Each structure stands twice: as structure tokens, then as C-alpha cells.
Amino acid sequence: MTLNLKLVISWMIIISALLIFNSCSKPYEKSKSGIIYEIPCSENESIKKISISVLSPVIIKVSIAENDSLLVVPSIIAKEKLGAEVRFDVSSKDEYIKISTDSIIVYLDKKTGEISFHDVYNSLLLATTKNEITPYKLGNDSSYKIKQHFLWTENEALYGLGQHELNTLNLRGQKIELSQHNTRVSIPVLLSTKGYGLYWDNYSQSYYQDSNDSSYLASDVADKIQYYFVKGRQFDHIIAGLRELTGESPMLPRWAFGYFQSRNRYKTKNELLGVVKKHRDLNIPLDAVILDYMHWGDKGFGSMVFDSIDFSQPEQMIDDLHRKYNCKLITSVWPSFNKQSANWQLFNKDSLFLGLDLGHFGDVYDAYNPKAGELYWSMVKKSYWDKGVDGIWFDATEPEQLKRFKNTQCYLGPTAKYQNLFSYFDMKNVFEPQLEIDTNRVFVLTRSAFLGQQKFGSVVWSGDIGTDFKTLKEQIPTGLNFCMTGIPYWNTDIGGYLGGDPSDENYQEVFVRWFQYGAFTPMFRAHGRRHPFSSRSGENEMWSFGAKNQEILTDMINLRYRLLPYIYTLSNKVHSDGYTLMRALVFDFINDESVYNIVDQFLVGNIMVCPVTEKGAVERKVYLPKGCDWFDFWTGKKHTGGQTIIAAAPIERIPLFVKSGTILPLADVMQYSSEKALDNIELRIYPGENADFVLYEDEGDNYNYKQGGFSTIQFTYNEEGNTVSVGGIKGEFEGMLQKRTYQITKVSEGVAVGIEKTISGNIVNYNGNAIKVKL
């Protein structure tokens, strides 16, 4: 065969292929929000419809289904529209359709359906390859198994997916099952160092895999493939986009950032009140005490009563906590009901159970059913809120026994299709009606979560974890990855849950190191079932671990309370700016690849926290991110960023470093968060670059901030002029201070360091008007 003949045949094959493609291809449909395109027909595959919707200049929704009706099934979690219509352009070439906003360019391959996302400079951010939609019979219901393959690049780091007890932060090369268990919280959100986030919009058991030959997200039960692409230069921008899409996080009450004391469990009201009284007598700050399960005595799970002997006159006990001790009470509630309880009868008569019998724990209510949710809330309200309880600890909200749970039928259909959403609906059932009747901010603690649950004021804890250094080490990246999914408030049982003897020196070290770490998690709470187990739990209070350790633990609580103005201001940024309180280093140093795989350091604002997780350690390695200087909080010594140092870490000290260009407000130590007005704040200035900080204040425990009931004061440090400017106060709220005193000190070695208040400094009497101070 001659060369010319070969060329002719080749061209004929190409032309034939193009003719076949064009004969099957249909033009895309353009709508106000995007396009719908039908993938060309194939002998081996069914026709697929692809919808690409532009929800904002930086948020793109992708849906892929086998028919139009499934394509438009609304998301349970994500909003269908985000404000005003977005301007975007659509153009079509032979090979692709191009959709562009002022921030994103999306290409859809007409032949394969592959989609790629680019920035405005046409640099690739993310590409998809093949997808699979496989028919699947779920009982009597027709459904699909789905899988979408992604091409993640070699130098890209990925984070998120929730809480999975991995001693790793970067999720590249991992294989993770996304389902809810005690100690596992699965949230299908990924953040990439290439500047985007991905929300996989599915609620069934799902899977993430990243390997050389097959990288994908997949789910067991679905109507369609659906995901959201969110572009952002920084992780804060991406998370702000996710919260715009799924719900903003409300302000928690100020007391939620104080110290919580708990154990499994306080057996009588006298024991509980005695612990709170001892805190006050010893001047150990405390904002809340937790009354764990079994406070209902022999009445059974779901009875929602206080035992008539051990917790007689509960209203008086709660009133004593409030009036005598200025302490809040949190009580434990479960989603299950024992058959001997009157509440079980009320659910059962209207068939409001899931059909999941947990034996001793009872039957689990159908949280997906609005009628069941209304009944559940009415019981919680009558039994706890109406008696003065300040917050609820919702336990076992996965719920337990996943395999049996997902084989039940819920209000929405086969539970397997919605299994990861139980906690979402459980919290929705109690948050939304409380907003209608209560002026106080909702506080709930729960063991499970899903994206969107942040709008219900949820605080999540990591479940019944171990009590050793290995577990502590795992909890640090576990919590950081959880907080990178858009839900900002997370904590652990300080000291772990099951085990630990307070009289054992080895365990005392674990507890102290864990407590130091816990002082910098969003919620600061000790809990556990300690030795001896004969009475459910031994002691778990500050004084239980010996006099020396009590002093160390008290110092950490004092530091937490000194930091409250800073932490509370950051919590307002969580609400108003999409901020994240507990931050992996990549949040603020995304251009420093050295931080991508650091699992045991994190930021709270500009404070870098470096927990100690090795037995007997008195020092540890610390990487100081480049681009700034770092000051040792305890000594004031300055270090240049971009290097690894050996930090001193005696048992009484957790290594802390503060970024140059930081203004750190520190309050006087308080015994509870509202004991004192913030009229005597120490401002520590960490020099080396200009700094800015806007102090936020409000009434602390109502929703008046939503109507403008708050104030801000801006502090600005000028490095060249060596001055601090205090701006005029903006806004107002009931009880706001009109005058206050600031003590301003520039940090240097040995000056303005540690927990104690600095003696020296510039004293500024502030009356609400702008003032400039020369340091």
C-alpha cells in the first residue's frame, strides 16, 4: 500500500468519525444559570445529560444524570440560587463548550463529557475524566451507583473529608470510606492548594480514593452525579463560598468559649454542685458543667427526666448553678427511646421510628420526618429548656450500628440513600424551633455532622476515642481536616474517653499534654470515663491529677480566659467572613509548600500552637513558616521564618509562637466569661511589620448582633512610626463600655511574655474617640 493511499484511508476514517459524532451530537441548551448538554450516543453507554450551572462568579454546580427529571432533583444541602443572576459567557467550538465568568473558565468536552476548570489565565485547576452511573436496585426502588474520576496533579495537596483518625493531614494517596460512626465524621468536602474546593453532593455511603491509576469520588446510592466547584485564592475564601452555598455559621454564646467540666458521669446533684463549688473556691475558671447520660435513673433512654432521688428538684439545682455559681448546665440527650418510657409510646403510635432497635438504648426516632422532629423538640423543650438548661449534648447522632441503620426506611425513602444526614436533621429539628421562642443563642454539642450543619450552631466532638499519646497525636490532624470542611466548631474529650487513671503518673502526663492542646481547640472541654469504672467514672477534675498538675492545668485555663477577647473576635469572623478558628498552617501559608504535610502545628488567629505528643518530651521540633518573624510567646525571643527550630517544652509549657505584625488583646483572668467587662485590656504588639486588629464586642448571649447590636474598635500598629492608633468606637449595644483602659506594650525578649499581665507599658485611657500612642 502506497503512502498516499494510507493517508487517504486515514482521512476517511477521521471524516467518518466526525460524521458519526456530528450525527449524534445535539446543540447545548442555554439557560439563565448555565447550560445543559447531552453526551453523544454510543453503543455501549446510555445517553447522559450534563448540567453546568453558574451559581456565583466562583461557584459552579455540575450535575450528570441519565434523564431530565433526575437532572433537576434539588440538593438537600446546597441552595439552588445565590442572590442575583451571575453574568457569564458561553461559546462553542467543534471540540468543546466554554463557560466563563470573571473568575473561572469551564470547558466541557463535547465528545467525552469530560470537564475541566481553569482560572482566568487559563491555568488548569481541576480536570475530570470518565464517570460512571450504574443502575442499582435498592429494595423496590430504582437507583444508581455513581463514580466520578478526577485528575489531581502531582504537586497538589488535598485536605478535608471530615474526621477520620488519620495521623496525616494531606489526603493524597489515601483511600477513605465516607460514612458516619462513633469517632468518624464524614463530610465530602475537599480543599486543594491549587485554589479550589469541591463538595460532593451525596448523602449515602461514599468513597474517596487517590492512587496513580484511579482517583475518584464515588457513592453507593444516588439519583445522579452532582458536585460543586468553589474557587478561592485562600482556604478562607473557599470556605466562605461553601458557607454561602450551604448556610452561614451563627455566633455562639460567649460562654461557649470558656471552660467546660465533665466526666462520665456525675451521679448526683450534690456531686455535680460540689465540683462547681470547688472550682469557685479554688479560683479555677469555669463556664459550664455537663450532666451526662443516666441522669434519668432507671427510667430508660429517651425518658428525658431527672431522677427523682439523685437529681430531685432539678429547677432548684439549675437555679443554684446560675445564681450562686454563674455556671451553665449542659445535659445529655439521645435520639433513642426505651420501650418502657411514655415518650416511646408517643413516637410509636404515629410510626415515627426508623425500625432500628438498639436494645438497651431503645428505638431510634426518624429524624428525617418533620412530624417526628416536632415531637422530639417538644420533649427536649419541656424536659430541659423550660427548666433552664443552657445547652444540649446530643449523643450518638450517627446513629449507632451503621449496617442495621442503613437497611431501614426513613421518611425520605431508603435510609441508605440519606444515611450520612441523620445528625444534620437531628440538629435542624432542635435549632430552628428554638430560634422562634428563645432569645438566647443556641448551643448544641453533637457526635456527628454533615456540611450545612454549621448553620444550626453545632459544635462537634470526636467521640469515644482512646486515652494515650498515639490517640492525641491523631486527633490534631483529625480536627484540622474536620475544620477544613466548613464546619468551624470542633473539640475532643480532653484526656480521651475510655480509660486513664488520674493517680497514674504516666496518664497524668497524657492528660496534661492533652489539656494544653485542648485549651486552643474551639471548644475547651474535659471529659472521660476514668478509673475506677465501678461508679461509671472516677474523678476527672483539675485536682484529680495531683497538686503540681493542678497548677499547670489552672494556668492553661487562665490563659484561655485571658485570650477570650481575641478568640471571641475571631468567632465573629467565623460568622461574618467565613473564617475558620482552628487553622492548619496552609490556611495562611499556602505558598510555603513546607507546611503542606505538617500534622502537629496549627494556628488560632496569629498564634501558632505546637502540641507535645511524645512521652517524656521536654522539647520538640517546630517549623516556622516563611514570610514573617515568629516570637516565642513564653520568652519573647524572635525567630526568622522559614526554618525549623528546637523549642523548649517542659511539662508546664506548650510551645506557642506569635506571628510578627500581630496585635494580641488579653483580658484580666475571669472566673467565668461574663464576670468582668473588658475595661482593662493588655495589648501586646508583636513588631516587625505593620499590624491591624479590629476588636469585636456584643452582649454575648442573644441575637441582637444580627440587628447591629455590636461594636468594633480598630487598632493599628505602624512599624516605621512606632505608634499604635486606636480608632473611634463604632456601633453600640446594651451595656457597652463608654470608657476603658488599655495597656499597650511592644513584645521583646523578656518583655510582655507568658500568661501573667505585663507590669510595664503605655497606659491609655480611652473614651471612645480616636487616639494615637507613641511606643
mmCIF file of N, CA, C and O in Angstrom, residues 565 665-666 678-683 695 697 711-715 724 726-727 729 737-745 757 760-769 771 773:
data_model
loop_
_atom_site.group_PDB
_atom_site.id
_atom_site.type_symbol
_atom_site.label_atom_id
_atom_site.label_comp_id
_atom_site.label_asym_id
_atom_site.label_seq_id
_atom_site.Cartn_x
_atom_site.Cartn_y
_atom_site.Cartn_z
ATOM 1 N N PRO A 565 -11.013 37.851 74.604
ATOM 2 C CA PRO A 565 -11.319 38.923 73.646
ATOM 3 C C PRO A 565 -10.841 38.594 72.227
ATOM 4 O O PRO A 565 -11.512 38.933 71.243
ATOM 5 N N PRO A 665 -4.926 41.107 72.027
ATOM 6 C CA PRO A 665 -5.613 41.640 73.209
ATOM 7 C C PRO A 665 -5.775 40.559 74.275
ATOM 8 O O PRO A 665 -6.221 39.444 73.989
ATOM 9 N N LEU A 666 -5.421 40.882 75.494
ATOM 10 C CA LEU A 666 -5.508 39.935 76.607
ATOM 11 C C LEU A 666 -6.313 40.560 77.736
ATOM 12 O O LEU A 666 -5.993 41.659 78.206
ATOM 13 N N LEU A 678 -14.776 44.205 79.631
ATOM 14 C CA LEU A 678 -13.421 44.277 79.064
ATOM 15 C C LEU A 678 -12.897 45.710 79.137
ATOM 16 O O LEU A 678 -12.648 46.357 78.116
ATOM 17 N N ASP A 679 -12.724 46.191 80.378
ATOM 18 C CA ASP A 679 -12.322 47.590 80.551
ATOM 19 C C ASP A 679 -10.848 47.745 80.904
ATOM 20 O O ASP A 679 -10.376 48.826 81.184
ATOM 21 N N ASN A 680 -10.105 46.654 80.889
ATOM 22 C CA ASN A 680 -8.707 46.745 81.284
ATOM 23 C C ASN A 680 -7.902 45.731 80.470
ATOM 24 O O ASN A 680 -7.384 44.758 81.015
ATOM 25 N N ILE A 681 -7.801 45.968 79.177
ATOM 26 C CA ILE A 681 -7.180 45.008 78.261
ATOM 27 C C ILE A 681 -5.707 45.337 78.051
ATOM 28 O O ILE A 681 -5.338 46.499 77.864
ATOM 29 N N GLU A 682 -4.883 44.296 78.091
ATOM 30 C CA GLU A 682 -3.472 44.426 77.723
ATOM 31 C C GLU A 682 -3.346 44.156 76.224
ATOM 32 O O GLU A 682 -3.826 43.133 75.729
ATOM 33 N N LEU A 683 -2.719 45.070 75.510
ATOM 34 C CA LEU A 683 -2.466 44.900 74.085
ATOM 35 C C LEU A 683 -0.977 44.621 73.890
ATOM 36 O O LEU A 683 -0.138 45.479 74.145
ATOM 37 N N LEU A 695 -11.217 44.792 67.265
ATOM 38 C CA LEU A 695 -11.819 44.134 68.421
ATOM 39 C C LEU A 695 -13.340 44.175 68.301
ATOM 40 O O LEU A 695 -13.936 45.231 68.085
ATOM 41 N N GLU A 697 -17.130 43.279 70.039
ATOM 42 C CA GLU A 697 -17.843 43.029 71.285
ATOM 43 C C GLU A 697 -19.340 43.094 71.038
ATOM 44 O O GLU A 697 -19.813 43.858 70.175
ATOM 45 N N SER A 711 -20.224 46.302 68.710
ATOM 46 C CA SER A 711 -19.287 47.410 68.498
ATOM 47 C C SER A 711 -17.956 46.871 68.015
ATOM 48 O O SER A 711 -17.618 45.695 68.249
ATOM 49 N N THR A 712 -17.202 47.740 67.355
ATOM 50 C CA THR A 712 -15.850 47.400 66.929
ATOM 51 C C THR A 712 -14.916 48.564 67.223
ATOM 52 O O THR A 712 -15.316 49.734 67.172
ATOM 53 N N ILE A 713 -13.679 48.215 67.569
ATOM 54 C CA ILE A 713 -12.618 49.208 67.759
ATOM 55 C C ILE A 713 -11.408 48.723 66.978
ATOM 56 O O ILE A 713 -10.948 47.596 67.168
ATOM 57 N N GLN A 714 -10.902 49.581 66.109
ATOM 58 C CA GLN A 714 -9.762 49.194 65.277
ATOM 59 C C GLN A 714 -8.455 49.671 65.903
ATOM 60 O O GLN A 714 -8.307 50.840 66.272
ATOM 61 N N PHE A 715 -7.502 48.736 66.002
ATOM 62 C CA PHE A 715 -6.153 49.038 66.481
ATOM 63 C C PHE A 715 -5.185 48.864 65.317
ATOM 64 O O PHE A 715 -5.238 47.851 64.600
ATOM 65 N N VAL A 724 0.846 53.196 67.852
ATOM 66 C CA VAL A 724 -0.407 52.438 67.817
ATOM 67 C C VAL A 724 -1.554 53.437 67.773
ATOM 68 O O VAL A 724 -1.626 54.334 68.624
ATOM 69 N N VAL A 726 -5.590 53.905 68.022
ATOM 70 C CA VAL A 726 -6.836 53.301 68.481
ATOM 71 C C VAL A 726 -7.967 54.090 67.849
ATOM 72 O O VAL A 726 -8.121 55.287 68.112
ATOM 73 N N GLY A 727 -8.755 53.438 67.000
ATOM 74 C CA GLY A 727 -9.820 54.139 66.301
ATOM 75 C C GLY A 727 -11.007 54.429 67.201
ATOM 76 O O GLY A 727 -11.145 53.862 68.296
ATOM 77 N N ILE A 729 -14.746 54.231 68.560
ATOM 78 C CA ILE A 729 -15.628 53.076 68.664
ATOM 79 C C ILE A 729 -16.767 53.201 67.665
ATOM 80 O O ILE A 729 -17.325 54.277 67.462
ATOM 81 N N LEU A 737 -19.344 49.472 77.247
ATOM 82 C CA LEU A 737 -18.500 50.404 77.987
ATOM 83 C C LEU A 737 -18.237 51.652 77.150
ATOM 84 O O LEU A 737 -17.904 51.565 75.967
ATOM 85 N N GLN A 738 -18.371 52.809 77.800
ATOM 86 C CA GLN A 738 -18.043 54.057 77.112
ATOM 87 C C GLN A 738 -16.584 54.447 77.324
ATOM 88 O O GLN A 738 -15.986 55.110 76.492
ATOM 89 N N LYS A 739 -16.033 54.002 78.448
ATOM 90 C CA LYS A 739 -14.638 54.312 78.746
ATOM 91 C C LYS A 739 -13.929 53.038 79.169
ATOM 92 O O LYS A 739 -14.524 52.146 79.774
ATOM 93 N N ARG A 740 -12.656 52.971 78.874
ATOM 94 C CA ARG A 740 -11.859 51.799 79.267
ATOM 95 C C ARG A 740 -10.386 52.153 79.246
ATOM 96 O O ARG A 740 -9.995 53.200 78.716
ATOM 97 N N THR A 741 -9.584 51.252 79.792
ATOM 98 C CA THR A 741 -8.144 51.459 79.862
ATOM 99 C C THR A 741 -7.435 50.381 79.053
ATOM 100 O O THR A 741 -7.782 49.197 79.142
ATOM 101 N N TYR A 742 -6.459 50.790 78.258
ATOM 102 C CA TYR A 742 -5.611 49.843 77.525
ATOM 103 C C TYR A 742 -4.173 49.989 77.999
ATOM 104 O O TYR A 742 -3.688 51.108 78.224
ATOM 105 N N GLN A 743 -3.530 48.875 78.148
ATOM 106 C CA GLN A 743 -2.108 48.865 78.463
ATOM 107 C C GLN A 743 -1.389 48.285 77.245
ATOM 108 O O GLN A 743 -1.534 47.107 76.926
ATOM 109 N N ILE A 744 -0.619 49.111 76.554
ATOM 110 C CA ILE A 744 -0.020 48.734 75.278
ATOM 111 C C ILE A 744 1.482 48.539 75.456
ATOM 112 O O ILE A 744 2.188 49.442 75.927
ATOM 113 N N THR A 745 1.963 47.349 75.059
ATOM 114 C CA THR A 745 3.384 47.024 75.229
ATOM 115 C C THR A 745 3.891 46.325 73.979
ATOM 116 O O THR A 745 3.227 45.438 73.440
ATOM 117 N N LYS A 757 0.024 39.206 83.457
ATOM 118 C CA LYS A 757 -0.138 40.519 82.855
ATOM 119 C C LYS A 757 1.162 41.307 82.955
ATOM 120 O O LYS A 757 1.858 41.282 83.976
ATOM 121 N N SER A 760 4.868 46.670 82.883
ATOM 122 C CA SER A 760 5.207 47.909 82.174
ATOM 123 C C SER A 760 4.292 48.095 80.981
ATOM 124 O O SER A 760 3.527 47.217 80.606
ATOM 125 N N GLY A 761 4.388 49.259 80.349
ATOM 126 C CA GLY A 761 3.610 49.518 79.148
ATOM 127 C C GLY A 761 3.011 50.900 79.155
ATOM 128 O O GLY A 761 3.027 51.619 80.162
ATOM 129 N N ASN A 762 2.460 51.294 78.009
ATOM 130 C CA ASN A 762 1.801 52.586 77.856
ATOM 131 C C ASN A 762 0.353 52.462 78.315
ATOM 132 O O ASN A 762 -0.427 51.676 77.756
ATOM 133 N N ILE A 763 -0.018 53.212 79.327
ATOM 134 C CA ILE A 763 -1.388 53.198 79.835
ATOM 135 C C ILE A 763 -2.188 54.236 79.053
ATOM 136 O O ILE A 763 -1.823 55.425 79.016
ATOM 137 N N VAL A 764 -3.278 53.774 78.421
ATOM 138 C CA VAL A 764 -4.109 54.660 77.608
ATOM 139 C C VAL A 764 -5.520 54.665 78.171
ATOM 140 O O VAL A 764 -6.163 53.618 78.289
ATOM 141 N N ASN A 765 -5.998 55.834 78.562
ATOM 142 C CA ASN A 765 -7.383 55.991 78.992
ATOM 143 C C ASN A 765 -8.231 56.346 77.773
ATOM 144 O O ASN A 765 -8.076 57.410 77.178
ATOM 145 N N TYR A 766 -9.082 55.454 77.405
ATOM 146 C CA TYR A 766 -9.832 55.554 76.149
ATOM 147 C C TYR A 766 -11.287 55.897 76.436
ATOM 148 O O TYR A 766 -11.940 55.247 77.271
ATOM 149 N N ASN A 767 -11.799 56.931 75.758
ATOM 150 C CA ASN A 767 -13.179 57.357 75.977
ATOM 151 C C ASN A 767 -14.053 57.152 74.748
ATOM 152 O O ASN A 767 -15.142 57.733 74.643
ATOM 153 N N GLY A 768 -13.594 56.353 73.811
ATOM 154 C CA GLY A 768 -14.381 56.080 72.610
ATOM 155 C C GLY A 768 -13.956 56.877 71.402
ATOM 156 O O GLY A 768 -14.431 56.619 70.289
ATOM 157 N N ASN A 769 -13.073 57.852 71.594
ATOM 158 C CA ASN A 769 -12.585 58.661 70.477
ATOM 159 C C ASN A 769 -11.207 58.188 70.037
ATOM 160 O O ASN A 769 -10.448 57.610 70.816
ATOM 161 N N ILE A 771 -7.381 57.835 69.100
ATOM 162 C CA ILE A 771 -6.190 58.311 69.798
ATOM 163 C C ILE A 771 -4.973 57.603 69.217
ATOM 164 O O ILE A 771 -5.060 56.467 68.758
ATOM 165 N N VAL A 773 -0.852 56.571 69.983
ATOM 166 C CA VAL A 773 0.088 56.388 71.084
ATOM 167 C C VAL A 773 1.470 56.102 70.517
ATOM 168 O O VAL A 773 1.630 55.245 69.653
#
